[in-house]
Coordinates of C-alpha atoms in Angstrom, one line a residue:
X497 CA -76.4 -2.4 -82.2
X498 CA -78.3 -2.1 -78.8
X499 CA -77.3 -6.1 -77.6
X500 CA -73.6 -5.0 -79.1
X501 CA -73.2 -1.9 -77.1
X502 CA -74.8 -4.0 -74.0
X503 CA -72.4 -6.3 -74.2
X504 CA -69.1 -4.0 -74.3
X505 CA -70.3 -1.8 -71.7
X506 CA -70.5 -5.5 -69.3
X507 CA -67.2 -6.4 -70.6
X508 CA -66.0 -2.4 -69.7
X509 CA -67.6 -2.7 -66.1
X510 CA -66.6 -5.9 -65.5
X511 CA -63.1 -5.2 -66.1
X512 CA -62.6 -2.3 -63.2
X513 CA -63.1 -4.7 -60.4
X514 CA -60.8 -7.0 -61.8
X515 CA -57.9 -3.5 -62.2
X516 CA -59.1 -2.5 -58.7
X517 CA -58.2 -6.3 -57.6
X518 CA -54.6 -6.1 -59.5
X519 CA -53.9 -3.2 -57.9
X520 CA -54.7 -4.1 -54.7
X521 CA -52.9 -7.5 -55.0
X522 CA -49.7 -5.0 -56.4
X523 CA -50.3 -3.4 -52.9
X524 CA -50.4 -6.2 -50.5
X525 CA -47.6 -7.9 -52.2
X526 CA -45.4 -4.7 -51.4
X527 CA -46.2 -5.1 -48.1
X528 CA -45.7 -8.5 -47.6
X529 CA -42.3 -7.9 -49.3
X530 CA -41.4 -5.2 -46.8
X531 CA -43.0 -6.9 -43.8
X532 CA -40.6 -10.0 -44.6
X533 CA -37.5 -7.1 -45.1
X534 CA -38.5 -6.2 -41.4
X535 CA -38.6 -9.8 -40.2
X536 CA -35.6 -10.5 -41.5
X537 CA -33.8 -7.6 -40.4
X538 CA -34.8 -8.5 -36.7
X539 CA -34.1 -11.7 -36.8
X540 CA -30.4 -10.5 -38.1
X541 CA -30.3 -8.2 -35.1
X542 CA -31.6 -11.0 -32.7
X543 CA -29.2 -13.3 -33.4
X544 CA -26.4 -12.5 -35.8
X545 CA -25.3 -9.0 -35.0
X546 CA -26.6 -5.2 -34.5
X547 CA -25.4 -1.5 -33.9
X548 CA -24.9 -0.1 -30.7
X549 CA -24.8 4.0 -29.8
X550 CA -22.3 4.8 -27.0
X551 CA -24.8 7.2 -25.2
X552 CA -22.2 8.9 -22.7
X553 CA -18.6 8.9 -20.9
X554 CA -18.5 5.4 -19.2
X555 CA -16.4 3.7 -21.4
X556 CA -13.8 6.3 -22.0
X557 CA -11.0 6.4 -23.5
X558 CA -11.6 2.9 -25.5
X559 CA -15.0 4.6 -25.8
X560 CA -16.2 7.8 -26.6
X561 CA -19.8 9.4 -26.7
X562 CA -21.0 9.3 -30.4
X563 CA -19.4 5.8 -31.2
X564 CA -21.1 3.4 -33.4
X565 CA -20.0 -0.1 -33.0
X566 CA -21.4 -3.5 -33.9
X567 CA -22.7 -5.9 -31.4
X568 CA -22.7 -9.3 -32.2
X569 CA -25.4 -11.6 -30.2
X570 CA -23.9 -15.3 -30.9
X571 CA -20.5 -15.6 -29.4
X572 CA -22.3 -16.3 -25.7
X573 CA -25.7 -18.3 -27.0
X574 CA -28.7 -16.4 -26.8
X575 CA -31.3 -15.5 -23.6
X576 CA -34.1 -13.6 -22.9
X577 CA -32.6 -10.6 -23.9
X578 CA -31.5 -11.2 -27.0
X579 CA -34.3 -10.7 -29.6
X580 CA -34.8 -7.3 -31.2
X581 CA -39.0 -6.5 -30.3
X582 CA -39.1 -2.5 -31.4
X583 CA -42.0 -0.6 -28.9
X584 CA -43.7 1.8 -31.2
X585 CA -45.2 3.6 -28.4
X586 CA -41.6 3.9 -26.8
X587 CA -40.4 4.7 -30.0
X588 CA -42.9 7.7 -30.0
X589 CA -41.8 8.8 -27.0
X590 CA -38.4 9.0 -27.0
X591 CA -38.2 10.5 -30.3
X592 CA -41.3 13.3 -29.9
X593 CA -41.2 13.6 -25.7
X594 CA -37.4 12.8 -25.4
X595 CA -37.9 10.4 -22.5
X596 CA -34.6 8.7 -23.4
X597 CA -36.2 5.3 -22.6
X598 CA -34.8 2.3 -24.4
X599 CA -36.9 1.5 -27.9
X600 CA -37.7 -2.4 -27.5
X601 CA -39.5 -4.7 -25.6
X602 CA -37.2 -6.8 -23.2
X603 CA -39.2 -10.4 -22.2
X604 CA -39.9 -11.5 -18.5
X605 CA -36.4 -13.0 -17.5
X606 CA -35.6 -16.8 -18.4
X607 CA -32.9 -18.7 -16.3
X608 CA -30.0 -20.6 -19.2
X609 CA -28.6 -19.5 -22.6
X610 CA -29.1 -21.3 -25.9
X611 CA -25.8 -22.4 -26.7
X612 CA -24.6 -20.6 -23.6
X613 CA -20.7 -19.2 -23.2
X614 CA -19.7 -17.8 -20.7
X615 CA -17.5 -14.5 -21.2
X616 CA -13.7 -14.1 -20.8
X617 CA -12.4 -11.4 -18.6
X618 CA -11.6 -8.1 -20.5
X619 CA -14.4 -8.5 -23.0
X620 CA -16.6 -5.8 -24.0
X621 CA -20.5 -6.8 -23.3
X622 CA -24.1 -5.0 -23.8
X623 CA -25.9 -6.0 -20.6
X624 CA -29.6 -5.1 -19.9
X625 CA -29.5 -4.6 -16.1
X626 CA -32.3 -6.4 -14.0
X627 CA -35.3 -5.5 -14.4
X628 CA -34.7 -2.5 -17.2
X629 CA -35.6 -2.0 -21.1
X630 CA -32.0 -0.8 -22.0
X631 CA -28.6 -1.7 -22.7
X632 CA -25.3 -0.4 -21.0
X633 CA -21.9 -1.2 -22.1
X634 CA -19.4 -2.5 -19.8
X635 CA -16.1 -4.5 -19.4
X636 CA -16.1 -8.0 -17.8
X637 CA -13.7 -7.8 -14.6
X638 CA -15.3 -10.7 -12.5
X639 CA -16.3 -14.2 -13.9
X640 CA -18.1 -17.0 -11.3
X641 CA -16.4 -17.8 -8.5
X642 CA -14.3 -14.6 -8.2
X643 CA -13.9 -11.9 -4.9
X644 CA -14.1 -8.8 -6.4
X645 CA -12.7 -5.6 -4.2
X646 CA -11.6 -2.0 -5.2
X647 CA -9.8 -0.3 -2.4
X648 CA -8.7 3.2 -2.7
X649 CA -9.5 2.9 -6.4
X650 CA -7.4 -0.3 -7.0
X651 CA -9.1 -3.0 -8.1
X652 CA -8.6 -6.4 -6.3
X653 CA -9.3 -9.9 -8.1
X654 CA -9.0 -13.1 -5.4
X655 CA -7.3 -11.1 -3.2
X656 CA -4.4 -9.8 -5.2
X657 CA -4.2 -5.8 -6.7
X658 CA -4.7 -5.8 -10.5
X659 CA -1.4 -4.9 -12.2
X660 CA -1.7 -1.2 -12.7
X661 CA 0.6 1.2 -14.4
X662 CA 0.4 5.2 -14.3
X663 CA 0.2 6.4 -18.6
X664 CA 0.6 9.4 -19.8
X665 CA -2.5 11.2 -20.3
X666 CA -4.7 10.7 -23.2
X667 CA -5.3 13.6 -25.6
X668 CA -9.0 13.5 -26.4
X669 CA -10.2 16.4 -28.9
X670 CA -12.9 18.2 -27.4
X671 CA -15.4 18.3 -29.6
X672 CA -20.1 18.6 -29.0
X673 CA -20.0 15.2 -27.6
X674 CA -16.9 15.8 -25.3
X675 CA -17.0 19.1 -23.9
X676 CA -14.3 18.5 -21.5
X677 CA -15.4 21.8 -19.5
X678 CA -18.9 20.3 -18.1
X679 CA -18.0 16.7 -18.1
X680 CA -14.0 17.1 -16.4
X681 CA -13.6 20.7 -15.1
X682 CA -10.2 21.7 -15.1
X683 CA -8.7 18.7 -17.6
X684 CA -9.2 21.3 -20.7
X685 CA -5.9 22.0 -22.2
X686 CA -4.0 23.5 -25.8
X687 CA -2.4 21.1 -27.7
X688 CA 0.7 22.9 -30.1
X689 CA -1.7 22.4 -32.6
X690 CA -3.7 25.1 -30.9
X691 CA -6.3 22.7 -30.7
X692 CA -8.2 22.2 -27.6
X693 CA -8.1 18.8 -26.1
X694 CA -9.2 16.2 -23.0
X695 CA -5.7 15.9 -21.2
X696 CA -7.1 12.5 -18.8
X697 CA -5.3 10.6 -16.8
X698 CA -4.9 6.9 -17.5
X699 CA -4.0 3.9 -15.4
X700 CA -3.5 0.9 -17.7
X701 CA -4.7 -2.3 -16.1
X702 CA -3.5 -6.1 -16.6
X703 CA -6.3 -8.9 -15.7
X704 CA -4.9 -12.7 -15.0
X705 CA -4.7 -14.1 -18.9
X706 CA -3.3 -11.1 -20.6
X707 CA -6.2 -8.5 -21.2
X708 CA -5.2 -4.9 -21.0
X709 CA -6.9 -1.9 -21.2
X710 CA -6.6 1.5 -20.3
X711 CA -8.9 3.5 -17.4
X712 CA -9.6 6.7 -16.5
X713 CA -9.2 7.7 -13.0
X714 CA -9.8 11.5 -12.4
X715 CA -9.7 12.1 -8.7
X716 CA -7.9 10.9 -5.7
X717 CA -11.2 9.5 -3.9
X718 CA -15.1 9.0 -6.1
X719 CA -18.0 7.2 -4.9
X720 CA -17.2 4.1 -6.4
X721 CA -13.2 4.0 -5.6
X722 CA -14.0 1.4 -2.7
X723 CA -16.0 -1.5 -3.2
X724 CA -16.3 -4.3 -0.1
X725 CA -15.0 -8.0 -1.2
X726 CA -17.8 -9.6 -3.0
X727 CA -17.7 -13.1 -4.3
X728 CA -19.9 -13.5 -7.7
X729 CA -22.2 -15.7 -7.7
X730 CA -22.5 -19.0 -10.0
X731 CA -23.8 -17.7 -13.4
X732 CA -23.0 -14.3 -12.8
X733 CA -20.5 -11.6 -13.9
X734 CA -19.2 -8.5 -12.1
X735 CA -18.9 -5.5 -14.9
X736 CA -17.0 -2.7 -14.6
X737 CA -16.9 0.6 -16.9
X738 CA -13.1 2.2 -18.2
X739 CA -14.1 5.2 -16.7
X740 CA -13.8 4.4 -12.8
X741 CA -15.3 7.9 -11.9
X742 CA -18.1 8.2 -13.6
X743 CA -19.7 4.8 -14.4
X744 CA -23.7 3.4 -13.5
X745 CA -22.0 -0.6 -13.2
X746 CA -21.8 -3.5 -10.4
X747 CA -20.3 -1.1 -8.0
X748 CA -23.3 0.7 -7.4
X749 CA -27.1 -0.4 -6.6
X750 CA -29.9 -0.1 -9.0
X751 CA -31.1 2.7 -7.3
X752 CA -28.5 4.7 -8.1
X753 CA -28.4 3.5 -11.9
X754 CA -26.3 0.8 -11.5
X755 CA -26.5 -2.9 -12.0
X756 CA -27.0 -3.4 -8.4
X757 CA -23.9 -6.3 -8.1
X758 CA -22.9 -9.1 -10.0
X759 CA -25.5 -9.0 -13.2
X760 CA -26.7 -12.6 -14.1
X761 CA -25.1 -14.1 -17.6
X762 CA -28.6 -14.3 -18.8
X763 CA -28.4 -10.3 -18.7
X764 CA -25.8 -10.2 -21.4
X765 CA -26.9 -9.5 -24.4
X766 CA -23.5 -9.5 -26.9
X767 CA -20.3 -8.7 -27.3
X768 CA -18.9 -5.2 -28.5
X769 CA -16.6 -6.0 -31.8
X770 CA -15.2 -2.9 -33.7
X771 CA -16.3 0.5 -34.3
X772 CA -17.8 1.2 -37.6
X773 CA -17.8 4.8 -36.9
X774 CA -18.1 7.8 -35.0
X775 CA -19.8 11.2 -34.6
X776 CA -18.7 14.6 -32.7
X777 CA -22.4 16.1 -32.2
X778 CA -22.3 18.6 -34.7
X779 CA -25.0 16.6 -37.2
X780 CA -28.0 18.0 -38.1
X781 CA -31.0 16.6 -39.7
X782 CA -31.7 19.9 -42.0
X783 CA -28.2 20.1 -42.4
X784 CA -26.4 17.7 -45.2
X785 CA -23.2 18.8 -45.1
X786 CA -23.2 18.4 -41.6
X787 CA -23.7 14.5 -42.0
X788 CA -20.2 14.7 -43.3
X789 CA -18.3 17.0 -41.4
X790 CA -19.3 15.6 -38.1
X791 CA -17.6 12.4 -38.7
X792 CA -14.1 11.6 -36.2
X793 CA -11.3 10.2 -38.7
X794 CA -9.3 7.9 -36.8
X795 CA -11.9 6.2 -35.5
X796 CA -13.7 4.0 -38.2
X797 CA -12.4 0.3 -38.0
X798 CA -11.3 0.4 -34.3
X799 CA -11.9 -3.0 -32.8
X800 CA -12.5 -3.9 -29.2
X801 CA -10.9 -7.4 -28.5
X802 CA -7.5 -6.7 -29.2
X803 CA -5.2 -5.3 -25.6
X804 CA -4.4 -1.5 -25.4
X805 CA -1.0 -0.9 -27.0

């Protein structure tokens, strides 16, 4: 009775190293299985596609603040800024200290693309300016070889005014992420809906090939409404953004926020494709019903490549 009670007791003991082994193997296979979700998922975002927040006015009115669009990273080949690296620390930071700092890693620069294209004019681009650890989103106006000018707030392209024609105004609803009030003092109006809306002026510009897209041009003379003649340089592109008053883009040094001239091609990181869809400013995290209600209708589906109608 002894040597059979010895023996089950060794059998019993023996047997909770091997449950504390399966569970730990259940454990590690979990995580294996989510580290090669992540993996996966950044390799998608490196070179297939991604999202992409519109952070503020730049863009406007093709773009508004609290747009979500998809990026994709293949139609120009891949460079040094094209791989997704998430910072933790940034991360952190931006999240719990509000720094507002981008949340990857961008590698040391490296001249060429994989597969390299170059862009067309018009195009919509993400473009890490040199030397920074974010994206801005911009419109190609200058390829290689070009003399870029704006005089008086008309741009000039070898020499010649861009075709420009006055619009009528744009009707943007004012909404959390377009107070019109703080960002274009005295461009607030009443629609006959009673409704209050962004009345902005437009200016609807033709580049050489066809593509046409609509700017906004507020006041008679801003900081960036003359521009000396500048000739971009092999590899590089001159970017502008829709909003000629109030856009950080080739016009203005890096300094001052911009992208300090013509941005190398390598600095592009993809091409803006459609808007998936966008948000007024109203969510809130402790709020559910918010997550519904904040939505913009209209907006969903939108895409980027085609010319203003």
């Amino acid at each position: 009775m002894t040597d059979t009670a010895t023996d089950v007791t060794a059998k019993s003991d023996a047997a909770v190293p091997a449950k504390r082994e399966s569970k730990g193997s259940a454990v590690w296979r979990e995580l294996k299985g989510l580290l090669w979700v992540l993996l996966a998922v950044l390799a998608f975002h490196s070179f297939v596609a991604k999202p992409f927040y519109i952070p503020s006015e730049s863009m406007m009115p093709a773009l508004l603040k609290g747009d979500r669009l998809v990026v994709t990273k293949y139609p120009y080949g891949w460079s040094f800024v094209s791989p997704t690296i998430p910072n933790p620390a940034a991360i952190f930071r931006s999240l719990v200290l509000g720094t507002g700092e981008g949340w990857g890693v961008t590698l040391p620069f490296e001249k060429g693309r994989l597969f390299g294209k170059m862009p067309k004019r018009g195009d919509i681009v993400i473009v890490t300016p040199p030397g920074a650890n974010e994206d801005y989103i911009k419109r190609v106006i200058g390829l290689p070889g070009d003399t870029i000018e704006v005089r008086a707030g008309r741009l000039i392209l070898n020499g010649t005014p861009v075709q420009a024609q006055r619009r009528p105004n744009a009707l943007i609803p004012v909404d959390a992420n377009i107070p019109c009030s703080d960002k274009f003092p005295g461009f607030d109006v009443t629609g006959s809906d009673g409704k209050q809306y962004c009345s902005l002026p437009i200016v609807r510009e033709t580049l050489p090939g066809g593509p046409t897209y609509d700017t906004v041009d507020l006041t008679p003379v801003s900081t960036g409404d003359n521009y000396p003649a500048t000739v971009v340089p092999a590899d590089h592109l001159f970017l502008m953004g829709d909003n000629r008053d109030s856009s950080a883009d080739s016009r203005f040094a890096l300094e001052e926020q911009g992208l300090g001239g013509p941005v190398p091609w390598e600095n592009i990181g993809g091409r803006a494709e459609f808007i998936t869809f966008s948000l007024d400013g109203t969510t809130s995290l402790f709020n559910p019903a918010s997550w519904f209600t904040s939505f913009r209708s209209g907006r969903a589906g939108n895409s980027l490549r085609g010319s203003a109608n």
